[in-house]
mmCIF file of C-alpha atoms in Angstrom:
data_model
loop_
_atom_site.group_PDB
_atom_site.id
_atom_site.type_symbol
_atom_site.label_atom_id
_atom_site.label_comp_id
_atom_site.label_asym_id
_atom_site.label_seq_id
_atom_site.Cartn_x
_atom_site.Cartn_y
_atom_site.Cartn_z
ATOM 1 C CA MET A 618 11.480 -26.894 -31.736
ATOM 2 C CA PRO A 619 9.295 -23.857 -32.594
ATOM 3 C CA LYS A 620 10.870 -20.471 -32.009
ATOM 4 C CA GLU A 621 7.794 -19.360 -30.050
ATOM 5 C CA PHE A 622 8.437 -21.997 -27.411
ATOM 6 C CA PHE A 623 12.065 -20.915 -27.031
ATOM 7 C CA SER A 624 10.838 -17.361 -26.536
ATOM 8 C CA PHE A 625 8.264 -18.380 -23.951
ATOM 9 C CA LEU A 626 10.598 -20.556 -21.894
ATOM 10 C CA LEU A 627 13.452 -18.072 -22.093
ATOM 11 C CA LEU A 628 11.273 -15.391 -20.553
ATOM 12 C CA THR A 629 10.167 -17.692 -17.739
ATOM 13 C CA VAL A 630 13.825 -18.241 -16.872
ATOM 14 C CA LEU A 631 14.631 -14.529 -16.959
ATOM 15 C CA TYR A 632 11.543 -13.133 -15.320
ATOM 16 C CA PRO A 633 8.143 -14.784 -15.110
ATOM 17 C CA GLY A 634 6.314 -11.471 -14.850
ATOM 18 C CA TYR A 635 7.112 -10.784 -18.474
ATOM 19 C CA VAL A 636 5.614 -14.123 -19.441
ATOM 20 C CA HIS A 637 2.278 -12.972 -18.057
ATOM 21 C CA ALA A 638 2.645 -9.659 -19.857
ATOM 22 C CA GLN A 639 3.463 -11.218 -23.213
ATOM 23 C CA GLN A 640 1.457 -14.405 -23.313
ATOM 24 C CA LYS A 641 -1.993 -12.753 -23.081
ATOM 25 C CA ASN A 642 -4.285 -15.776 -22.936
ATOM 26 C CA THR A 643 -2.678 -17.944 -25.607
ATOM 27 C CA PRO A 644 0.859 -19.041 -24.648
ATOM 28 C CA PRO A 645 2.562 -21.447 -27.042
ATOM 29 C CA ALA A 646 2.284 -25.134 -26.238
ATOM 30 C CA VAL A 647 5.273 -27.204 -25.171
ATOM 31 C CA ASP A 648 6.577 -29.722 -27.682
ATOM 32 C CA THR A 649 6.096 -32.874 -25.585
ATOM 33 C CA SER A 650 8.150 -34.959 -27.994
ATOM 34 C CA PHE A 651 11.264 -33.163 -26.738
ATOM 35 C CA THR A 652 12.432 -34.912 -23.567
ATOM 36 C CA ASP A 653 16.070 -33.839 -23.214
ATOM 37 C CA TYR A 654 15.449 -30.784 -21.051
ATOM 38 C CA ASP A 655 19.109 -30.417 -20.092
ATOM 39 C CA LEU A 656 19.924 -29.951 -23.761
ATOM 40 C CA LEU A 657 16.975 -27.629 -24.112
ATOM 41 C CA PHE A 658 18.221 -25.329 -21.361
ATOM 42 C CA ASP A 659 21.725 -25.404 -22.840
ATOM 43 C CA GLU A 660 20.265 -24.212 -26.116
ATOM 44 C CA LEU A 661 18.257 -21.532 -24.368
ATOM 45 C CA ASP A 662 21.373 -20.156 -22.709
ATOM 46 C CA ALA A 663 22.687 -19.294 -26.158
ATOM 47 C CA LEU A 664 19.645 -17.259 -27.229
ATOM 48 C CA LEU A 665 19.527 -13.484 -27.118
ATOM 49 C CA ASP A 666 17.028 -11.577 -24.999
ATOM 50 C CA SER A 667 15.860 -9.702 -28.090
ATOM 51 C CA ILE A 668 13.805 -12.658 -29.366
ATOM 52 C CA MET A 669 10.771 -11.104 -27.742
ATOM 53 C CA ALA A 670 10.672 -7.515 -26.521
ATOM 54 C CA PRO A 671 9.523 -7.067 -22.914
ATOM 55 C CA GLY A 672 6.137 -5.438 -22.402
ATOM 56 C CA SER A 673 4.590 -3.162 -19.826
ATOM 57 C CA PHE A 674 2.335 -4.698 -17.189
ATOM 58 C CA ALA A 675 0.615 -4.045 -13.873
ATOM 59 C CA MET A 676 0.402 -6.449 -10.947
ATOM 60 C CA PHE A 677 -1.721 -6.776 -7.849
ATOM 61 C CA ASN A 678 -0.170 -8.947 -5.156
ATOM 62 C CA THR A 679 -1.008 -9.913 -1.576
ATOM 63 C CA GLY A 680 1.592 -11.393 0.765
ATOM 64 C CA ILE A 681 0.677 -13.265 3.950
ATOM 65 C CA THR A 682 3.219 -14.270 6.570
ATOM 66 C CA SER A 683 3.908 -14.149 10.297
ATOM 67 C CA SER A 684 6.602 -12.167 12.038
ATOM 68 C CA TYR A 685 7.683 -11.092 15.504
ATOM 69 C CA PHE A 686 6.821 -7.655 16.854
ATOM 70 C CA ASN A 687 8.796 -6.268 19.793
ATOM 71 C CA TYR A 688 6.348 -4.564 22.174
ATOM 72 C CA GLU A 689 7.026 -2.066 24.926
ATOM 73 C CA SER A 690 7.814 -3.528 28.341
ATOM 74 C CA ASN A 691 8.392 -2.096 31.806
ATOM 75 C CA ASN A 692 11.424 -4.345 32.100
ATOM 76 C CA VAL A 693 13.987 -3.293 29.506
ATOM 77 C CA THR A 694 15.894 -6.580 29.854
ATOM 78 C CA ALA A 695 12.789 -8.706 29.190
ATOM 79 C CA ASN A 696 11.830 -10.012 25.780
ATOM 80 C CA ASN A 697 8.277 -9.015 24.949
ATOM 81 C CA ALA A 698 8.115 -10.282 21.357
ATOM 82 C CA ARG A 699 4.792 -11.457 19.944
ATOM 83 C CA ARG A 700 4.276 -13.294 16.703
ATOM 84 C CA LYS A 701 1.508 -11.904 14.496
ATOM 85 C CA LEU A 702 0.084 -12.522 11.057
ATOM 86 C CA ILE A 703 0.889 -9.858 8.465
ATOM 87 C CA VAL A 704 -1.197 -9.236 5.354
ATOM 88 C CA ALA A 705 0.581 -7.021 2.826
ATOM 89 C CA PRO A 706 -1.327 -6.037 -0.332
ATOM 90 C CA SER A 707 0.530 -4.159 -3.052
ATOM 91 C CA PHE A 708 -0.003 -2.748 -6.506
ATOM 92 C CA SER A 709 2.819 -2.315 -9.020
ATOM 93 C CA TYR A 710 3.279 -1.033 -12.547
ATOM 94 C CA PHE A 711 6.354 -1.880 -14.617
ATOM 95 C CA HIS A 712 7.031 -0.162 -17.937
ATOM 96 C CA LYS A 713 8.859 -1.921 -20.742
ATOM 97 C CA SER A 714 11.623 0.680 -20.421
ATOM 98 C CA GLY A 715 12.510 -0.792 -17.000
ATOM 99 C CA LEU A 716 10.882 1.911 -14.865
ATOM 100 C CA GLY A 717 8.518 0.751 -12.129
ATOM 101 C CA LEU A 718 6.301 2.149 -9.399
ATOM 102 C CA SER A 719 4.819 0.187 -6.462
ATOM 103 C CA ALA A 720 2.701 0.917 -3.408
ATOM 104 C CA ALA A 721 2.216 -1.478 -0.480
ATOM 105 C CA THR A 722 0.636 -1.627 2.979
ATOM 106 C CA SER A 723 1.409 -3.945 5.912
ATOM 107 C CA ILE A 724 -1.595 -4.869 8.059
ATOM 108 C CA ILE A 725 -1.946 -6.777 11.341
ATOM 109 C CA ARG A 726 -4.862 -7.525 13.645
ATOM 110 C CA GLU A 727 -4.332 -5.943 17.053
ATOM 111 C CA ASP A 728 -6.736 -5.694 20.001
ATOM 112 C CA GLY A 729 -9.554 -6.989 17.823
ATOM 113 C CA ARG A 730 -9.057 -4.310 15.184
ATOM 114 C CA ILE A 731 -7.379 -4.096 11.792
ATOM 115 C CA ASN A 732 -4.197 -2.037 11.999
ATOM 116 C CA PRO A 733 -2.538 -0.910 8.719
ATOM 117 C CA TYR A 734 0.557 0.183 10.596
ATOM 118 C CA GLN A 735 2.905 0.911 7.714
ATOM 119 C CA SER A 736 2.726 1.818 4.013
ATOM 120 C CA SER A 737 5.416 2.315 1.403
ATOM 121 C CA VAL A 738 5.945 3.688 -2.090
ATOM 122 C CA THR A 739 8.784 2.389 -4.280
ATOM 123 C CA ALA A 740 10.220 3.764 -7.519
ATOM 124 C CA SER A 741 12.550 1.413 -9.404
ATOM 125 C CA TYR A 742 14.546 0.856 -12.549
ATOM 126 C CA ASP A 743 15.691 -2.534 -13.872
ATOM 127 C CA TYR A 744 18.127 -3.040 -16.733
ATOM 128 C CA LEU A 745 17.219 -6.258 -18.550
ATOM 129 C CA GLY A 746 19.025 -5.673 -21.847
ATOM 130 C CA SER A 747 21.890 -8.127 -21.310
ATOM 131 C CA LYS A 748 21.654 -11.893 -21.542
ATOM 132 C CA LYS A 749 24.454 -12.244 -18.970
ATOM 133 C CA PHE A 750 23.248 -10.104 -16.097
ATOM 134 C CA ILE A 751 20.372 -8.156 -14.579
ATOM 135 C CA THR A 752 20.848 -5.038 -12.513
ATOM 136 C CA GLY A 753 18.664 -2.349 -11.040
ATOM 137 C CA LEU A 754 18.021 0.090 -8.261
ATOM 138 C CA SER A 755 15.060 1.349 -6.275
ATOM 139 C CA PHE A 756 14.066 3.945 -3.725
ATOM 140 C CA THR A 757 11.425 3.248 -1.053
ATOM 141 C CA ARG A 758 9.726 5.717 1.255
ATOM 142 C CA PHE A 759 8.015 4.243 4.336
ATOM 143 C CA PHE A 760 5.068 5.870 6.099
ATOM 144 C CA THR A 761 4.569 4.509 9.628
ATOM 145 C CA LYS A 762 1.723 5.275 12.008
ATOM 146 C CA ASN A 763 2.558 7.226 15.140
ATOM 147 C CA ASP A 764 2.120 5.924 18.693
ATOM 148 C CA LEU A 765 2.544 2.239 17.880
ATOM 149 C CA SER A 766 3.001 -0.050 20.874
ATOM 150 C CA PHE A 767 5.701 -2.065 19.083
ATOM 151 C CA TYR A 768 9.030 -1.201 17.492
ATOM 152 C CA THR A 769 9.413 -0.100 13.881
ATOM 153 C CA SER A 770 12.641 1.247 12.482
ATOM 154 C CA PRO A 771 13.060 5.051 12.349
ATOM 155 C CA LEU A 772 14.668 4.567 8.920
ATOM 156 C CA ASN A 773 11.927 5.920 6.696
ATOM 157 C CA SER A 774 13.861 5.985 3.410
ATOM 158 C CA GLN A 775 15.722 3.135 1.758
ATOM 159 C CA ALA A 776 17.871 2.925 -1.376
ATOM 160 C CA TYR A 777 18.464 -0.524 -2.852
ATOM 161 C CA ALA A 778 20.685 -1.727 -5.698
ATOM 162 C CA TYR A 779 21.307 -5.248 -6.990
ATOM 163 C CA PHE A 780 23.290 -7.166 -9.567
ATOM 164 C CA THR A 781 22.572 -10.736 -10.683
ATOM 165 C CA TYR A 782 24.813 -12.731 -13.010
ATOM 166 C CA ARG A 783 22.535 -15.155 -14.833
ATOM 167 C CA ASN A 784 24.878 -16.872 -17.255
ATOM 168 C CA PHE A 785 25.613 -19.705 -14.796
ATOM 169 C CA TRP A 786 23.407 -22.618 -13.777
ATOM 170 C CA LEU A 787 23.665 -21.225 -10.250
ATOM 171 C CA LYS A 788 22.843 -17.524 -10.362
ATOM 172 C CA PRO A 789 24.874 -15.394 -7.887
ATOM 173 C CA SER A 790 23.517 -12.037 -6.726
ATOM 174 C CA VAL A 791 24.698 -9.150 -4.636
ATOM 175 C CA ALA A 792 22.486 -6.384 -3.246
ATOM 176 C CA LEU A 793 23.244 -3.261 -1.239
ATOM 177 C CA SER A 794 20.704 -1.463 0.963
ATOM 178 C CA TYR A 795 21.122 1.920 2.622
ATOM 179 C CA GLY A 796 18.456 3.295 4.920
ATOM 180 C CA TRP A 797 18.191 6.646 6.643
ATOM 181 C CA GLY A 798 15.706 8.625 8.694
ATOM 182 C CA SER A 799 15.098 11.902 10.492
ATOM 183 C CA ARG A 800 15.984 12.920 14.025
ATOM 184 C CA THR A 801 12.264 13.399 14.686
ATOM 185 C CA ASP A 802 11.482 9.786 13.824
ATOM 186 C CA PHE A 803 14.435 8.671 15.928
ATOM 187 C CA SER A 804 13.227 10.674 18.938
ATOM 188 C CA GLU A 805 9.731 9.212 18.667
ATOM 189 C CA ARG A 806 11.162 5.679 18.932
ATOM 190 C CA GLU A 807 14.094 6.391 21.246
ATOM 191 C CA GLU A 808 12.703 4.590 24.305
ATOM 192 C CA LYS A 809 11.939 1.437 22.289
ATOM 193 C CA ILE A 810 15.376 1.560 20.653
ATOM 194 C CA THR A 811 17.078 1.930 24.043
ATOM 195 C CA ALA A 812 15.106 -0.974 25.519
ATOM 196 C CA ILE A 813 16.042 -3.288 22.664
ATOM 197 C CA ARG A 814 19.708 -2.298 22.812
ATOM 198 C CA LEU A 815 19.972 -2.788 26.558
ATOM 199 C CA ARG A 816 18.031 -6.043 26.635
ATOM 200 C CA PRO A 817 20.884 -8.478 25.871
ATOM 201 C CA ARG A 818 23.549 -6.612 27.855
ATOM 202 C CA GLY A 819 21.990 -5.475 31.115
ATOM 203 C CA TYR A 820 23.743 -2.123 31.426
ATOM 204 C CA THR A 821 22.518 1.424 30.989
ATOM 205 C CA LYS A 822 25.269 3.252 29.100
ATOM 206 C CA ILE A 823 24.541 4.095 25.469
ATOM 207 C CA ASN A 824 26.065 6.403 22.908
ATOM 208 C CA THR A 825 24.632 9.909 22.765
ATOM 209 C CA GLU A 826 25.866 10.563 19.228
ATOM 210 C CA GLU A 827 23.349 8.942 16.907
ATOM 211 C CA SER A 828 23.638 8.674 13.157
ATOM 212 C CA VAL A 829 20.204 7.709 11.920
ATOM 213 C CA ASN A 830 21.203 5.288 9.162
ATOM 214 C CA ASP A 831 22.013 1.653 8.475
ATOM 215 C CA PHE A 832 23.417 -0.190 5.510
ATOM 216 C CA GLY A 833 23.308 -3.853 4.533
ATOM 217 C CA LEU A 834 24.957 -6.158 2.045
ATOM 218 C CA THR A 835 23.181 -9.283 0.791
ATOM 219 C CA THR A 836 24.851 -12.034 -1.214
ATOM 220 C CA SER A 837 22.841 -14.967 -2.497
ATOM 221 C CA ILE A 838 22.858 -17.858 -4.897
ATOM 222 C CA ARG A 839 19.894 -19.650 -6.428
ATOM 223 C CA HIS A 840 18.657 -21.853 -9.249
ATOM 224 C CA ASP A 841 15.209 -21.960 -10.850
ATOM 225 C CA PHE A 842 13.603 -25.279 -11.836
ATOM 226 C CA TYR A 843 10.611 -25.165 -14.215
ATOM 227 C CA TRP A 844 7.866 -27.516 -15.328
ATOM 228 C CA LEU A 845 5.556 -26.212 -18.031
ATOM 229 C CA ASN A 846 2.033 -27.123 -19.186
ATOM 230 C CA LEU A 847 1.301 -29.470 -16.290
ATOM 231 C CA LEU A 848 -2.477 -29.099 -16.043
ATOM 232 C CA SER A 849 -3.148 -26.912 -19.055
ATOM 233 C CA LYS A 850 -1.372 -25.103 -21.865
ATOM 234 C CA LYS A 851 -1.313 -21.920 -19.798
ATOM 235 C CA ASP A 852 0.430 -22.997 -16.585
ATOM 236 C CA PHE A 853 3.875 -23.635 -15.166
ATOM 237 C CA VAL A 854 5.522 -24.534 -11.847
ATOM 238 C CA ARG A 855 8.722 -22.970 -10.571
ATOM 239 C CA ILE A 856 10.814 -24.197 -7.613
ATOM 240 C CA THR A 857 13.739 -22.040 -6.481
ATOM 241 C CA PRO A 858 16.161 -23.079 -3.732
ATOM 242 C CA GLN A 859 18.172 -20.068 -2.553
ATOM 243 C CA ILE A 860 20.729 -19.267 0.129
ATOM 244 C CA SER A 861 21.280 -15.662 1.248
ATOM 245 C CA PHE A 862 23.804 -14.144 3.614
ATOM 246 C CA VAL A 863 23.100 -10.671 5.021
ATOM 247 C CA SER A 864 25.684 -8.488 6.729
ATOM 248 C CA GLY A 865 25.733 -4.835 7.652
ATOM 249 C CA THR A 866 25.181 -2.388 10.481
ATOM 250 C CA GLN A 867 22.482 -3.045 13.036
ATOM 251 C CA GLN A 868 21.757 0.248 14.767
ATOM 252 C CA PHE A 869 18.097 0.341 13.837
ATOM 253 C CA GLY A 870 17.359 -2.459 11.373
ATOM 254 C CA PHE A 871 15.493 -1.938 8.121
ATOM 255 C CA ASN A 872 11.763 -1.750 7.723
ATOM 256 C CA GLN A 873 11.063 -5.111 6.130
ATOM 257 C CA SER A 874 8.353 -6.179 3.728
ATOM 258 C CA SER A 875 7.013 -9.686 3.283
ATOM 259 C CA ASN A 876 5.647 -9.346 -0.252
ATOM 260 C CA THR A 877 8.956 -9.086 -2.088
ATOM 261 C CA TYR A 878 9.257 -12.290 -4.106
ATOM 262 C CA ALA A 879 6.935 -11.048 -6.819
ATOM 263 C CA THR A 880 8.253 -7.502 -6.911
ATOM 264 C CA VAL A 881 12.029 -7.654 -6.400
ATOM 265 C CA ARG A 882 12.824 -8.808 -9.871
ATOM 266 C CA GLY A 883 16.531 -9.348 -10.335
ATOM 267 C CA THR A 884 17.684 -11.138 -7.224
ATOM 268 C CA GLY A 885 14.620 -12.826 -5.814
ATOM 269 C CA THR A 886 16.048 -11.647 -2.496
ATOM 270 C CA ASN A 887 13.695 -11.044 0.380
ATOM 271 C CA VAL A 888 15.222 -10.199 3.735
ATOM 272 C CA LEU A 889 12.675 -10.833 6.464
ATOM 273 C CA LEU A 890 14.130 -10.315 9.941
ATOM 274 C CA ALA A 891 11.562 -12.342 11.872
ATOM 275 C CA SER A 892 13.746 -13.144 14.868
ATOM 276 C CA GLU A 893 12.100 -13.354 18.259
ATOM 277 C CA ASN A 894 15.114 -11.602 19.772
ATOM 278 C CA ILE A 895 15.880 -8.646 17.549
ATOM 279 C CA TYR A 896 19.198 -7.022 18.421
ATOM 280 C CA LEU A 897 20.062 -3.368 17.787
ATOM 281 C CA ASP A 898 23.602 -2.185 18.397
ATOM 282 C CA ASP A 899 24.396 1.387 19.442
ATOM 283 C CA ALA A 900 27.761 1.300 17.648
ATOM 284 C CA LEU A 901 28.069 1.627 13.877
ATOM 285 C CA TYR A 902 30.078 -1.318 12.606
ATOM 286 C CA PHE A 903 29.734 -4.008 9.955
ATOM 287 C CA GLN A 904 28.651 -7.433 11.245
ATOM 288 C CA PRO A 905 26.971 -10.669 10.119
ATOM 289 C CA VAL A 906 23.193 -10.356 10.399
ATOM 290 C CA SER A 907 21.522 -13.477 9.027
ATOM 291 C CA LEU A 908 21.964 -16.636 6.980
ATOM 292 C CA THR A 909 18.760 -17.766 5.300
ATOM 293 C CA ALA A 910 17.800 -20.814 3.250
ATOM 294 C CA PHE A 911 14.742 -20.288 1.049
ATOM 295 C CA LEU A 912 12.523 -22.765 -0.707
ATOM 296 C CA LYS A 913 10.423 -20.672 -3.074
ATOM 297 C CA THR A 914 7.706 -22.193 -5.203
ATOM 298 C CA GLU A 915 5.279 -20.771 -7.718
ATOM 299 C CA TYR A 916 2.270 -22.040 -9.623
ATOM 300 C CA SER A 917 1.072 -19.777 -12.421
ATOM 301 C CA ILE A 918 -1.922 -20.230 -14.704
ATOM 302 C CA GLY A 919 -2.870 -17.553 -17.176
ATOM 303 C CA LYS A 920 -2.615 -14.211 -15.426
ATOM 304 C CA PHE A 921 -2.847 -15.617 -11.883
ATOM 305 C CA PHE A 922 -0.050 -16.837 -9.644
ATOM 306 C CA VAL A 923 0.480 -18.195 -6.132
ATOM 307 C CA GLN A 924 3.916 -18.347 -4.493
ATOM 308 C CA PRO A 925 4.358 -20.333 -1.252
ATOM 309 C CA GLN A 926 7.759 -19.840 0.396
ATOM 310 C CA LEU A 927 9.534 -21.494 3.303
ATOM 311 C CA LEU A 928 12.430 -19.756 5.079
ATOM 312 C CA PHE A 929 14.949 -21.145 7.541
ATOM 313 C CA ASP A 930 16.717 -18.164 9.076
ATOM 314 C CA TYR A 931 19.650 -17.974 11.465
ATOM 315 C CA TYR A 932 19.914 -14.512 13.035
ATOM 316 C CA PHE A 933 23.497 -13.973 14.238
ATOM 317 C CA PRO A 934 23.159 -10.972 16.632
ATOM 318 C CA ALA A 935 20.616 -12.650 18.950
ATOM 319 C CA THR A 936 22.040 -14.186 22.123
ATOM 320 C CA ASP A 937 19.496 -17.039 22.056
ATOM 321 C CA ASN A 938 16.616 -18.303 19.906
ATOM 322 C CA ASN A 939 18.653 -17.483 16.807
ATOM 323 C CA PHE A 940 16.859 -19.918 14.510
ATOM 324 C CA THR A 941 13.476 -19.055 13.003
ATOM 325 C CA THR A 942 11.247 -20.836 10.520
ATOM 326 C CA VAL A 943 8.913 -18.655 8.477
ATOM 327 C CA PHE A 944 6.211 -19.593 5.985
ATOM 328 C CA MET A 945 4.782 -16.993 3.652
ATOM 329 C CA VAL A 946 2.592 -16.987 0.567
ATOM 330 C CA ASN A 947 2.089 -14.418 -2.178
ATOM 331 C CA ALA A 948 -0.854 -14.493 -4.566
ATOM 332 C CA GLY A 949 -1.792 -12.084 -7.292
ATOM 333 C CA VAL A 950 -2.762 -11.265 -10.845
ATOM 334 C CA ILE A 951 -0.789 -9.628 -13.657
ATOM 335 C CA PHE A 952 -2.644 -7.628 -16.282
#
């Protein structure tokens, strides 16, 4: 088996973005005479990451999905959630050192007009130097429009760290998120926060001491299946089943992004709280939040990729309508 093919396939297993960065327009062909793919992957597990040095690359990506938005209502105990389509374009640059910088915008159509209601900037670092694990951290700053008619979290800053052990056939991951915001942002959303908190309980007493922060813990497990050179010598298909369990505090909820599969590199984790009945608790305590089954797919040819995803999410805090099905798709180009 040619060494170039081992290098190419190894990088698809570790991170497909680097395949785009390294392959240019002439990726090595697959040796079709080799049919024992189980043995092939066993051999690949023994190779070092240093076979081919990672390269720098930029990526433009657009995510499309639907999610629930909780609108203002005169009746605080009524559920006024509406499902809307979100388009989320983003641009990212990742340096071979592991440093990265991304910018994204979430857009909906509202009252016949285009509404880019929230943007974000993310700085990140990923350590990819070990063949046994991947780890990294990031910081995201959210910029949300004022005077929105629906709820967005007052947490405008979010720190994220992850660790993925990749030396098993099933790859376990753990990720920690911590979000915080200002008292000004909290005050601007206080009526919406109060309405959501009172909705499932029907009483009017709330805490007056507010700490404007939330933290979450995500554990997940996944496996990547690959098929290479299906229609040409430049394409591959990836299918990734994944199960994620999210727990944490639920005072405000995190600002969520739908275009994360292509940009969150180590874990493949994307937490999309798309529940019709979002629940915010006025007490700070750790609780189960969601259990999600993902079916992630990707078709890549040359520098272009498309990533349809199907999510089956069970949202624990809601008193009813806990189960949600979400379909999303990312598409983009790496150059």
